[in-house]
Coordinates of C-alpha atoms in Angstrom, one line a residue:
Chain A
X1 CA -34.6 -75.1 1.1
X2 CA -33.7 -78.3 -0.5
X3 CA -31.1 -80.4 1.3
X4 CA -30.2 -82.4 -1.8
X5 CA -26.6 -81.8 -2.8
X6 CA -27.3 -81.5 -6.5
X7 CA -29.9 -78.8 -6.0
X8 CA -27.6 -76.8 -3.8
X9 CA -24.8 -77.1 -6.3
X10 CA -26.9 -75.7 -9.1
X11 CA -28.0 -72.7 -7.0
X12 CA -24.5 -71.7 -6.0
X13 CA -23.2 -72.1 -9.5
X14 CA -26.0 -70.0 -11.0
X15 CA -24.6 -66.9 -9.3
X16 CA -21.7 -67.0 -11.6
X17 CA -22.2 -65.6 -15.1
X18 CA -18.7 -65.6 -16.5
X19 CA -18.1 -69.0 -18.1
X20 CA -14.5 -69.3 -17.3
X21 CA -15.0 -68.3 -13.7
X22 CA -17.9 -70.8 -13.7
X23 CA -15.6 -73.6 -14.8
X24 CA -13.1 -72.7 -12.2
X25 CA -15.8 -72.6 -9.6
X26 CA -17.0 -76.0 -10.6
X27 CA -13.5 -77.3 -10.1
X28 CA -13.3 -75.6 -6.7
X29 CA -16.6 -77.1 -5.6
X30 CA -15.5 -80.6 -6.7
X31 CA -12.2 -80.2 -4.9
X32 CA -13.5 -78.8 -1.6
X33 CA -17.2 -79.6 -1.1
X34 CA -16.6 -82.9 0.8
X35 CA -14.2 -81.3 3.2
X36 CA -16.4 -78.2 3.6
X37 CA -19.4 -80.3 4.4
X38 CA -17.4 -82.4 6.9
X39 CA -16.2 -79.2 8.5
X40 CA -19.8 -77.9 8.7
X41 CA -21.2 -81.2 10.1
X42 CA -18.9 -80.7 13.1
X43 CA -19.6 -77.0 13.4
X44 CA -23.4 -76.9 12.9
X45 CA -25.9 -79.4 14.2
X46 CA -28.7 -78.1 12.0
X47 CA -28.8 -79.5 8.5
X48 CA -30.6 -76.6 6.8
X49 CA -28.1 -74.2 8.4
X50 CA -25.3 -76.2 6.9
X51 CA -26.9 -76.0 3.4
X52 CA -27.3 -72.3 3.7
X53 CA -23.7 -71.9 4.6
X54 CA -22.4 -74.2 1.9
X55 CA -24.3 -72.2 -0.7
X56 CA -23.3 -68.9 0.7
X57 CA -19.6 -69.8 0.8
X58 CA -19.5 -70.6 -2.8
X59 CA -21.5 -67.6 -3.8
X60 CA -19.1 -65.4 -1.9
X61 CA -16.1 -67.2 -3.5
X62 CA -17.7 -66.6 -6.9
X63 CA -18.1 -62.9 -6.2
X64 CA -14.5 -62.6 -5.0
X65 CA -12.7 -60.1 -7.3
X66 CA -9.4 -61.9 -7.1
X67 CA -10.6 -65.4 -7.4
X68 CA -7.6 -66.2 -9.6
X69 CA -5.2 -65.0 -7.0
X70 CA -7.0 -66.9 -4.2
X71 CA -6.9 -70.2 -6.1
X72 CA -3.4 -69.9 -7.4
X73 CA -1.9 -70.3 -4.0
X74 CA -2.9 -73.9 -4.0
X75 CA -5.5 -76.4 -2.8
X76 CA -4.7 -75.9 0.9
X77 CA -4.9 -72.2 0.8
X78 CA -8.2 -72.2 -1.1
X79 CA -9.6 -74.5 1.5
X80 CA -8.3 -72.4 4.4
X81 CA -10.0 -69.5 2.7
X82 CA -13.3 -71.3 2.3
X83 CA -13.2 -72.3 5.9
X84 CA -12.6 -68.7 6.8
X85 CA -15.6 -67.5 4.9
X86 CA -17.7 -70.3 6.5
X87 CA -16.5 -69.4 9.9
X88 CA -17.5 -65.8 9.5
X89 CA -20.9 -66.8 8.1
X90 CA -21.4 -69.2 11.1
X91 CA -20.5 -66.4 13.5
X92 CA -23.0 -64.0 11.9
X93 CA -25.6 -66.7 11.9
X94 CA -25.1 -67.4 15.6
X95 CA -25.3 -63.8 16.4
X96 CA -28.5 -63.4 14.6
X97 CA -29.8 -66.6 16.3
X98 CA -28.8 -65.2 19.7
X99 CA -30.6 -61.9 19.0
X100 CA -33.9 -63.6 18.2
X101 CA -33.5 -66.4 20.8
X102 CA -34.0 -68.9 18.1
X103 CA -34.6 -72.4 19.4
X104 CA -32.8 -73.9 16.4
X105 CA -29.5 -73.5 18.1
X106 CA -29.3 -75.8 20.9
X107 CA -26.0 -74.5 22.2
X108 CA -27.0 -70.9 22.6
X109 CA -30.2 -71.7 24.4
X110 CA -28.4 -74.0 26.6
X111 CA -25.8 -71.4 27.4
X112 CA -28.3 -68.6 27.9
X113 CA -30.1 -70.7 30.4
X114 CA -27.2 -72.2 32.2
X115 CA -24.8 -69.4 32.1
X116 CA -25.2 -65.9 33.6
X117 CA -21.7 -64.6 33.2
X118 CA -20.8 -62.8 30.0
X119 CA -20.3 -65.1 27.1
X120 CA -17.0 -65.2 25.3
X121 CA -18.6 -63.3 22.5
X122 CA -19.6 -60.3 24.5
X123 CA -16.3 -60.5 26.3
X124 CA -14.3 -60.4 23.2
X125 CA -16.4 -57.5 21.8
X126 CA -15.4 -55.1 24.5
X127 CA -12.3 -53.3 23.6
X128 CA -10.8 -54.0 26.9
X129 CA -11.1 -57.7 26.2
X130 CA -9.7 -57.2 22.8
X131 CA -6.6 -55.6 24.3
X132 CA -6.5 -58.5 26.8
X133 CA -6.7 -61.1 24.0
X134 CA -3.9 -59.3 22.2
X135 CA -1.9 -59.4 25.5
X136 CA -2.6 -63.2 25.9
X137 CA -1.5 -63.8 22.3
X138 CA 1.6 -61.7 22.8
X139 CA 2.6 -63.6 25.9
X140 CA 2.3 -67.0 24.2
X141 CA 5.5 -68.8 23.2
X142 CA 6.7 -67.2 20.1
X143 CA 6.1 -70.0 17.6
X144 CA 2.8 -70.8 19.2
X145 CA 1.5 -67.2 18.7
X146 CA 3.0 -67.0 15.2
X147 CA 1.3 -70.2 14.0
X148 CA -2.0 -69.1 15.5
X149 CA -2.0 -65.6 14.0
X150 CA -0.9 -66.8 10.6
X151 CA -3.8 -69.3 10.6
X152 CA -6.5 -67.3 12.3
X153 CA -5.8 -63.7 11.1
X154 CA -3.8 -64.2 8.0
X155 CA -5.9 -67.1 6.7
X156 CA -2.8 -69.1 5.8
X157 CA -3.1 -72.9 5.4
X158 CA -1.2 -75.1 7.8
X159 CA 1.1 -76.1 4.9
X160 CA 1.9 -72.4 4.1
X161 CA 2.6 -71.8 7.8
X162 CA 4.8 -74.9 8.1
X163 CA 6.8 -73.8 5.1
X164 CA 7.1 -70.3 6.5
X165 CA 8.1 -71.4 10.0
X166 CA 10.2 -74.4 9.0
X167 CA 8.3 -76.9 11.1
X168 CA 6.0 -79.8 10.2
X169 CA 2.3 -79.4 9.6
X170 CA 1.5 -81.5 12.7
X171 CA 3.7 -79.1 14.7
X172 CA 1.7 -76.2 13.3
X173 CA -1.5 -77.9 14.4
X174 CA -0.1 -78.4 17.9
X175 CA 0.9 -74.8 18.2
X176 CA -2.5 -73.6 17.1
X177 CA -4.2 -76.0 19.5
X178 CA -2.0 -74.9 22.4
X179 CA -2.6 -71.2 21.6
X180 CA -6.3 -71.6 21.4
X181 CA -6.4 -73.5 24.7
X182 CA -4.4 -70.7 26.4
X183 CA -6.5 -67.9 25.0
X184 CA -9.8 -69.5 25.8
X185 CA -8.8 -70.3 29.4
X186 CA -7.0 -67.0 30.1
X187 CA -10.1 -65.1 28.9
X188 CA -12.3 -67.2 31.1
X189 CA -10.0 -66.9 34.2
X190 CA -9.8 -63.2 34.0
X191 CA -13.5 -62.8 34.0
X192 CA -14.2 -64.9 37.0
Chain B
X1 CA -23.4 -76.9 35.6
X2 CA -20.9 -74.7 33.9
X3 CA -17.3 -75.0 33.5
X4 CA -16.3 -72.6 36.2
X5 CA -18.3 -74.5 38.8
X6 CA -16.6 -77.7 37.8
X7 CA -13.3 -76.0 38.3
X8 CA -14.0 -75.0 41.9
X9 CA -14.9 -78.5 43.0
X10 CA -12.0 -80.9 43.2
X11 CA -8.6 -81.2 41.8
X12 CA -9.8 -84.2 39.9
X13 CA -12.6 -82.3 38.3
X14 CA -10.1 -79.5 37.5
X15 CA -7.9 -81.9 35.8
X16 CA -10.8 -83.3 33.9
X17 CA -11.9 -79.9 32.9
X18 CA -8.4 -78.9 31.8
X19 CA -8.0 -82.1 29.9
X20 CA -11.4 -81.6 28.2
X21 CA -10.4 -78.2 27.3
X22 CA -7.2 -79.4 25.7
X23 CA -9.0 -82.1 23.7
X24 CA -11.5 -79.5 22.5
X25 CA -8.7 -77.2 21.4
X26 CA -7.0 -80.0 19.7
X27 CA -10.2 -80.9 17.8
X28 CA -10.7 -77.3 16.7
X29 CA -7.1 -77.2 15.4
X30 CA -7.7 -80.5 13.6
X31 CA -11.0 -79.2 12.1
X32 CA -9.3 -76.2 10.7
X33 CA -6.5 -78.2 9.1
X34 CA -8.8 -78.8 6.3
X35 CA -8.0 -82.5 6.0
X36 CA -10.1 -84.1 8.7
X37 CA -10.7 -87.7 7.7
X38 CA -14.1 -89.5 8.0
X39 CA -12.7 -91.5 10.9
X40 CA -11.6 -88.4 12.7
X41 CA -15.0 -86.8 12.1
X42 CA -16.6 -89.8 13.7
X43 CA -14.2 -89.6 16.7
X44 CA -15.1 -86.0 17.3
X45 CA -18.8 -86.7 16.9
X46 CA -18.5 -89.6 19.4
X47 CA -16.6 -87.4 21.9
X48 CA -19.2 -84.6 21.6
X49 CA -22.1 -87.0 22.0
X50 CA -20.4 -88.6 25.0
X51 CA -21.5 -86.0 27.5
X52 CA -22.8 -82.4 27.7
X53 CA -19.7 -81.0 29.2
X54 CA -17.7 -82.1 26.2
X55 CA -20.2 -80.5 23.9
X56 CA -20.2 -77.3 25.8
X57 CA -16.5 -77.0 26.0
X58 CA -16.1 -77.7 22.3
X59 CA -18.7 -75.1 21.5
X60 CA -17.0 -72.5 23.7
X61 CA -13.7 -73.3 22.1
X62 CA -15.1 -72.8 18.7
X63 CA -16.8 -69.7 19.8
X64 CA -13.6 -68.2 21.1
X65 CA -12.0 -69.1 17.7
X66 CA -14.9 -67.4 15.9
X67 CA -15.1 -64.2 18.0
X68 CA -11.4 -63.6 17.8
X69 CA -12.1 -62.5 14.3
X70 CA -12.7 -59.1 15.8
X71 CA -8.9 -59.0 16.2
X72 CA -8.2 -59.6 12.5
X73 CA -7.5 -56.0 11.7
X74 CA -5.7 -55.1 14.9
X75 CA -2.3 -53.8 13.9
X76 CA -0.9 -55.1 17.2
X77 CA -1.8 -58.7 16.2
X78 CA -0.2 -58.4 12.8
X79 CA 2.8 -56.9 14.4
X80 CA 3.2 -59.9 16.6
X81 CA 3.1 -62.2 13.5
X82 CA 5.6 -59.9 11.7
X83 CA 8.2 -59.9 14.4
X84 CA 11.5 -61.1 13.3
X85 CA 14.0 -63.2 15.3
X86 CA 15.8 -60.2 16.7
X87 CA 12.9 -59.0 18.7
X88 CA 14.2 -57.8 22.0
X89 CA 12.1 -57.6 25.2
X90 CA 12.8 -55.0 27.8
X91 CA 14.1 -57.5 30.3
X92 CA 17.0 -58.0 28.1
X93 CA 18.1 -54.4 28.2
X94 CA 21.2 -55.2 30.4
X95 CA 22.7 -56.1 27.0
X96 CA 22.7 -52.5 26.1
X97 CA 26.3 -52.0 27.1
X98 CA 27.4 -54.4 24.5
X99 CA 24.9 -53.0 22.1
X100 CA 26.3 -49.5 22.5
X101 CA 29.8 -50.7 22.2
X102 CA 29.2 -52.3 18.8
X103 CA 26.8 -49.7 17.4
X104 CA 27.4 -46.1 16.4
X105 CA 27.1 -43.3 18.8
X106 CA 23.6 -42.7 17.6
X107 CA 22.5 -46.2 18.5
X108 CA 23.9 -45.7 21.9
X109 CA 22.0 -42.5 22.3
X110 CA 18.7 -44.0 21.3
X111 CA 19.2 -47.1 23.4
X112 CA 20.0 -45.2 26.5
X113 CA 17.3 -42.7 25.9
X114 CA 14.6 -45.2 25.7
X115 CA 16.0 -47.5 28.4
X116 CA 15.7 -44.6 30.8
X117 CA 12.1 -43.7 29.9
X118 CA 9.1 -45.4 31.3
X119 CA 7.8 -47.2 28.3
X120 CA 4.6 -49.1 28.3
X121 CA 3.2 -49.9 25.0
X122 CA -0.2 -51.4 24.5
X123 CA 0.8 -54.8 25.6
X124 CA 1.6 -53.4 29.0
X125 CA 5.3 -54.0 28.6
X126 CA 7.9 -52.1 26.6
X127 CA 9.0 -53.9 23.5
X128 CA 11.3 -53.2 20.8
X129 CA 11.0 -54.5 17.3
X130 CA 13.9 -54.8 14.9
X131 CA 13.3 -55.3 11.2
X132 CA 16.0 -56.0 8.7
X133 CA 16.4 -56.8 5.0
X134 CA 19.2 -58.6 3.3
X135 CA 20.8 -57.3 0.1
X136 CA 18.3 -57.5 -2.7
X137 CA 15.4 -58.0 -0.3
X138 CA 12.4 -55.7 0.1
X139 CA 9.9 -55.9 2.8
X140 CA 6.8 -54.0 4.2
X141 CA 5.9 -54.2 7.8
X142 CA 2.8 -53.1 9.5
X143 CA 3.3 -51.4 12.9
X144 CA 1.0 -51.5 15.9
X145 CA -0.4 -48.0 15.1
X146 CA -1.4 -48.9 11.6
X147 CA 1.6 -47.2 10.0
X148 CA 3.6 -49.1 7.4
X149 CA 7.2 -49.1 6.7
X150 CA 8.8 -50.5 3.6
X151 CA 12.4 -51.4 3.9
X152 CA 14.6 -51.3 0.8
X153 CA 17.6 -53.6 0.3
X154 CA 20.1 -54.1 3.1
X155 CA 18.3 -51.9 5.7
X156 CA 17.5 -52.0 9.3
X157 CA 15.0 -50.2 11.6
X158 CA 14.5 -50.3 15.3
X159 CA 10.9 -49.5 16.4
X160 CA 10.2 -48.4 20.0
X161 CA 6.6 -47.4 20.6
X162 CA 5.4 -46.0 23.9
X163 CA 2.2 -44.4 25.2
X164 CA 3.4 -40.9 24.4
X165 CA 5.8 -41.3 21.6
X166 CA 6.6 -43.4 18.6
X167 CA 10.3 -43.7 17.9
X168 CA 12.0 -45.4 15.0
X169 CA 15.7 -45.5 14.3
X170 CA 16.9 -46.1 10.7
X171 CA 20.2 -47.8 11.5
X172 CA 21.2 -48.1 7.9
X173 CA 19.7 -48.3 4.5
X174 CA 16.5 -46.8 3.1
X175 CA 12.9 -47.0 4.1
X176 CA 9.6 -45.5 3.0
X177 CA 7.3 -44.5 5.9
X178 CA 3.6 -44.2 5.7
X179 CA 2.8 -42.9 9.1
X180 CA -0.7 -42.8 10.7
X181 CA -1.6 -39.5 12.2
X182 CA -1.8 -39.6 16.0
X183 CA -1.5 -36.2 17.7
X184 CA -1.2 -37.8 21.1
X185 CA 1.9 -39.8 20.1
X186 CA 4.2 -37.8 17.9
X187 CA 6.4 -39.8 15.5
X188 CA 10.1 -39.3 15.5
X189 CA 12.7 -40.9 13.3
X190 CA 16.4 -40.8 13.8
X191 CA 18.7 -41.4 10.8
X192 CA 22.3 -40.6 11.2
X193 CA 22.5 -37.1 12.6
X194 CA 19.0 -36.1 11.6
X195 CA 15.9 -36.2 13.7
X196 CA 12.7 -36.3 11.7
X197 CA 9.5 -35.3 13.4
X198 CA 6.1 -35.8 11.8
X199 CA 2.4 -36.1 12.6
X200 CA 1.1 -38.2 9.8
X201 CA 2.7 -38.3 6.4
X202 CA 4.4 -40.3 3.7
X203 CA 8.1 -39.9 3.2
X204 CA 11.3 -41.7 2.1
X205 CA 14.5 -41.7 4.1
X206 CA 17.9 -43.0 3.1
X207 CA 20.9 -43.1 5.4
X208 CA 24.0 -43.9 3.5
X209 CA 26.3 -43.7 6.4
X210 CA 27.6 -40.3 5.2
X211 CA 24.4 -38.4 4.5
X212 CA 20.7 -38.6 5.1
X213 CA 18.2 -37.8 2.3
X214 CA 14.6 -37.1 3.1
X215 CA 12.0 -37.0 0.4
X216 CA 8.4 -36.0 1.4
X217 CA 5.6 -37.4 -0.6
X218 CA 2.7 -36.2 1.5
X219 CA 2.3 -34.0 4.6
X220 CA 4.8 -31.9 6.4
X221 CA 8.1 -33.1 7.9
X222 CA 10.5 -31.3 10.3
X223 CA 14.2 -32.3 10.2
X224 CA 16.8 -31.1 12.6
X225 CA 20.3 -32.2 13.5
X226 CA 20.8 -34.2 16.6
X227 CA 24.1 -34.2 18.5
X228 CA 26.1 -37.3 17.9
X229 CA 27.1 -38.0 21.5
X230 CA 30.2 -40.1 21.8
X231 CA 31.2 -42.1 24.9
X232 CA 27.8 -42.1 26.6
X233 CA 28.0 -44.6 29.5
X234 CA 25.2 -47.2 29.6
X235 CA 23.7 -45.9 32.8
X236 CA 23.4 -42.3 32.0
X237 CA 20.3 -40.9 30.5
X238 CA 20.5 -38.5 27.6
X239 CA 17.6 -36.6 26.3
X240 CA 16.9 -34.8 23.1
X241 CA 15.7 -31.4 24.1
X242 CA 12.4 -30.8 22.4
X243 CA 13.0 -27.1 22.3
X244 CA 16.3 -26.9 20.6
X245 CA 17.0 -23.8 18.5
X246 CA 14.4 -23.9 15.8
X247 CA 16.7 -22.1 13.5
X248 CA 18.4 -25.4 12.7
X249 CA 15.1 -27.0 11.9
X250 CA 14.2 -27.5 8.3
X251 CA 10.6 -27.8 7.3
X252 CA 9.9 -30.0 4.3
X253 CA 6.6 -29.8 2.5
X254 CA 5.3 -32.5 0.2
X255 CA 7.3 -32.6 -3.0
X256 CA 10.5 -31.5 -1.2
X257 CA 13.7 -33.3 -1.1
X258 CA 16.7 -32.6 1.2
X259 CA 20.2 -34.0 1.9
X260 CA 21.8 -33.6 5.3
X261 CA 25.4 -34.5 6.1
X262 CA 27.7 -33.6 8.9
X263 CA 28.7 -30.3 7.3
X264 CA 25.9 -29.2 5.1
X265 CA 22.3 -29.5 4.2
X266 CA 20.6 -28.7 0.9
X267 CA 17.0 -28.6 0.1
X268 CA 15.1 -28.7 -3.1
X269 CA 11.5 -27.7 -2.5
X270 CA 10.4 -28.3 -6.1
X271 CA 11.2 -31.9 -6.4
X272 CA 7.7 -33.2 -6.9
X273 CA 8.4 -34.3 -10.5
X274 CA 11.1 -36.8 -9.4
X275 CA 9.2 -38.0 -6.3
X276 CA 7.9 -41.0 -8.2
X277 CA 11.5 -42.0 -9.2
X278 CA 12.6 -41.7 -5.6
X279 CA 10.1 -44.3 -4.5
X280 CA 10.4 -46.5 -7.6
X281 CA 12.3 -49.1 -5.5
X282 CA 9.1 -49.8 -3.6
X283 CA 7.6 -51.2 -6.7
X284 CA 10.8 -52.9 -7.8
X285 CA 12.3 -50.5 -10.3
X286 CA 14.9 -47.8 -10.4
X287 CA 15.1 -45.0 -12.9
X288 CA 18.2 -43.2 -14.2
X289 CA 18.1 -40.0 -16.1
X290 CA 21.4 -39.2 -17.7
X291 CA 23.1 -40.3 -14.5
X292 CA 26.8 -41.1 -14.8
X293 CA 27.7 -44.8 -15.0
X294 CA 29.6 -44.8 -11.7
X295 CA 26.5 -43.6 -9.9
X296 CA 24.3 -46.2 -11.6
X297 CA 26.7 -49.0 -10.7
X298 CA 26.8 -47.6 -7.1
X299 CA 23.1 -47.9 -7.0
X300 CA 23.0 -51.4 -8.5
X301 CA 25.6 -52.6 -6.0
X302 CA 23.1 -51.8 -3.2
X303 CA 20.8 -54.5 -4.6
X304 CA 23.4 -57.0 -5.8
X305 CA 24.9 -59.7 -3.7
X306 CA 27.7 -59.9 -6.4
X307 CA 30.0 -56.9 -6.6
X308 CA 29.9 -54.9 -9.8
X309 CA 32.9 -52.8 -10.6
X310 CA 34.0 -50.5 -13.5
X311 CA 37.3 -51.5 -14.9
X312 CA 37.7 -48.6 -17.4
X313 CA 38.1 -45.0 -16.2
X314 CA 37.0 -43.7 -19.6
X315 CA 33.4 -44.9 -19.1
X316 CA 32.9 -43.7 -15.5
X317 CA 30.9 -40.6 -16.6
X318 CA 29.0 -42.3 -19.4
X319 CA 25.4 -41.0 -19.1
X320 CA 22.9 -43.7 -18.5
X321 CA 19.1 -43.4 -18.8
X322 CA 16.4 -45.9 -18.4
X323 CA 14.0 -47.7 -16.1
X324 CA 15.2 -51.0 -14.7
X325 CA 13.8 -53.8 -12.6
X326 CA 16.0 -54.1 -9.6
X327 CA 15.1 -57.7 -8.9
X328 CA 17.3 -59.1 -11.7
X329 CA 20.8 -57.5 -11.7
X330 CA 22.1 -59.7 -14.4
X331 CA 19.3 -58.7 -16.7
X332 CA 20.0 -55.0 -16.1
X333 CA 23.6 -55.5 -17.0
X334 CA 22.7 -57.4 -20.2
X335 CA 20.4 -54.5 -21.0
X336 CA 23.1 -51.9 -20.4
X337 CA 25.5 -53.9 -22.6
X338 CA 23.0 -54.0 -25.4
X339 CA 22.3 -50.3 -25.4
X340 CA 25.4 -48.6 -24.2
X341 CA 29.0 -49.0 -25.5
X342 CA 30.1 -51.2 -22.7
X343 CA 30.8 -54.9 -22.1
X344 CA 30.1 -56.8 -19.0
X345 CA 32.7 -59.5 -18.0
X346 CA 31.2 -62.1 -15.7
X347 CA 33.8 -63.5 -13.3
X348 CA 33.4 -65.9 -10.5
X349 CA 33.8 -63.1 -8.0
X350 CA 31.7 -60.5 -9.6
X351 CA 30.9 -58.4 -12.7
X352 CA 33.5 -56.2 -14.3
X353 CA 32.4 -53.5 -16.7
X354 CA 34.7 -52.4 -19.5
X355 CA 34.5 -50.1 -22.5
X356 CA 33.2 -51.9 -25.6
X357 CA 36.2 -50.5 -27.5
X358 CA 38.8 -52.1 -25.3
X359 CA 39.9 -55.6 -25.7
X360 CA 38.6 -58.0 -23.2
X361 CA 41.0 -58.8 -20.4
X362 CA 41.0 -62.2 -19.1

């Protein structure tokens, strides 16, 4: 797959037949592509993986039945939505990679070799751990849990959350960070 | 070397690990803000490249974030986000004395009943959720079992879910219940003096303070009177006998509508045709079909923060028909004015409705 930006752009826009939707999509790509690519550079080491995800994100967005709705909630919300799609795609990609023991993914090999206890992934997948994660989230300070849930499970942007909770965007970010720290560490502790 | 091994070494390592973990969590939160700058991108990249432990911790943090997606559709999670400021944890139950004193006898009964029962919900601790709406507000909440409740204007419900039972009290107002079927945990609703028992169904309940109306859209609902026990002391435990005389129980099938008050109950089993009207409020409209003006205004007042009154006796019984959007009271009144022989006088303290024939009072 070509890693040139222009080529990728053409491919993901081709998936859209309706002209008005196409125009809208072009606008969305212009508005979010830089941020999405920056996000992906942090999340994925492999360049062709990144290209695959960028393309798939926009193709999914294009196929979204209520594109109008999604976009009408504002730039931040659209971006939060794009990141959510990207996150799900990355998770699926990582799962596939894990299954076939791909050597493209440095981290998973690394972990498989170094780490014999169950990964967070398999932990979270058992229903017991799901309940446990719910318990951890439930025991977090209220605002902390609320910010985290609205972001992670409701797909709301930090701005939307800040308006809803009546706190600043940076406060929302702090809450989310604190929540994630607790969840990750509680899950690890209980499995040791 | 994995993170758990680092932890067991020295306090210093432990601190480092915890610190590393916090930094990683901070980076993930920054990443998902959507406005990471190029400078910040570089900072993160540098930190990750600095040593393997940083990279691993960040990857695990991000993995936790990713995998939590499995929780997205868990009703429990959404319930946590939906809680309102009046959420009460079980530890605060000592307050029940004051609660009972201020509430009605029914509230006291319910509070005492559940305080005395061993309640462990899925979080491992009993919790009670209270949802309210202001006048003119409408709100849908998802409950931990996947059921949904839509509250109409000026309403309040109290939700107590345990391992064996699901209990809700409609303290006042009106709500539409879409209850998930769960044979292991029967669903019970108390509204006024009525106890409603269902398995899985959709129904509307309104508790006006004088009577309870139940309209069943889907499924089967059993309603029976519950004793209003006055003067229950906070420590005593009361129980609703599950096998009370069945003769008093009224079974309502879908399409039925029933009114219960202290003294009488009436049931209309062929109410299917008006079922849509009864739930119109959920979609933001109310419908009148030759209903007298005083009833129409009574309804509108439920949704209006400004009081509407009828100043002319002559127009009290004026039959009104039409479908109105309840979200704009002023618009409804303008509409009524245009179609019916009435005038609406807008005062600073409310609306006054007069006959169009009479001279405007000022």
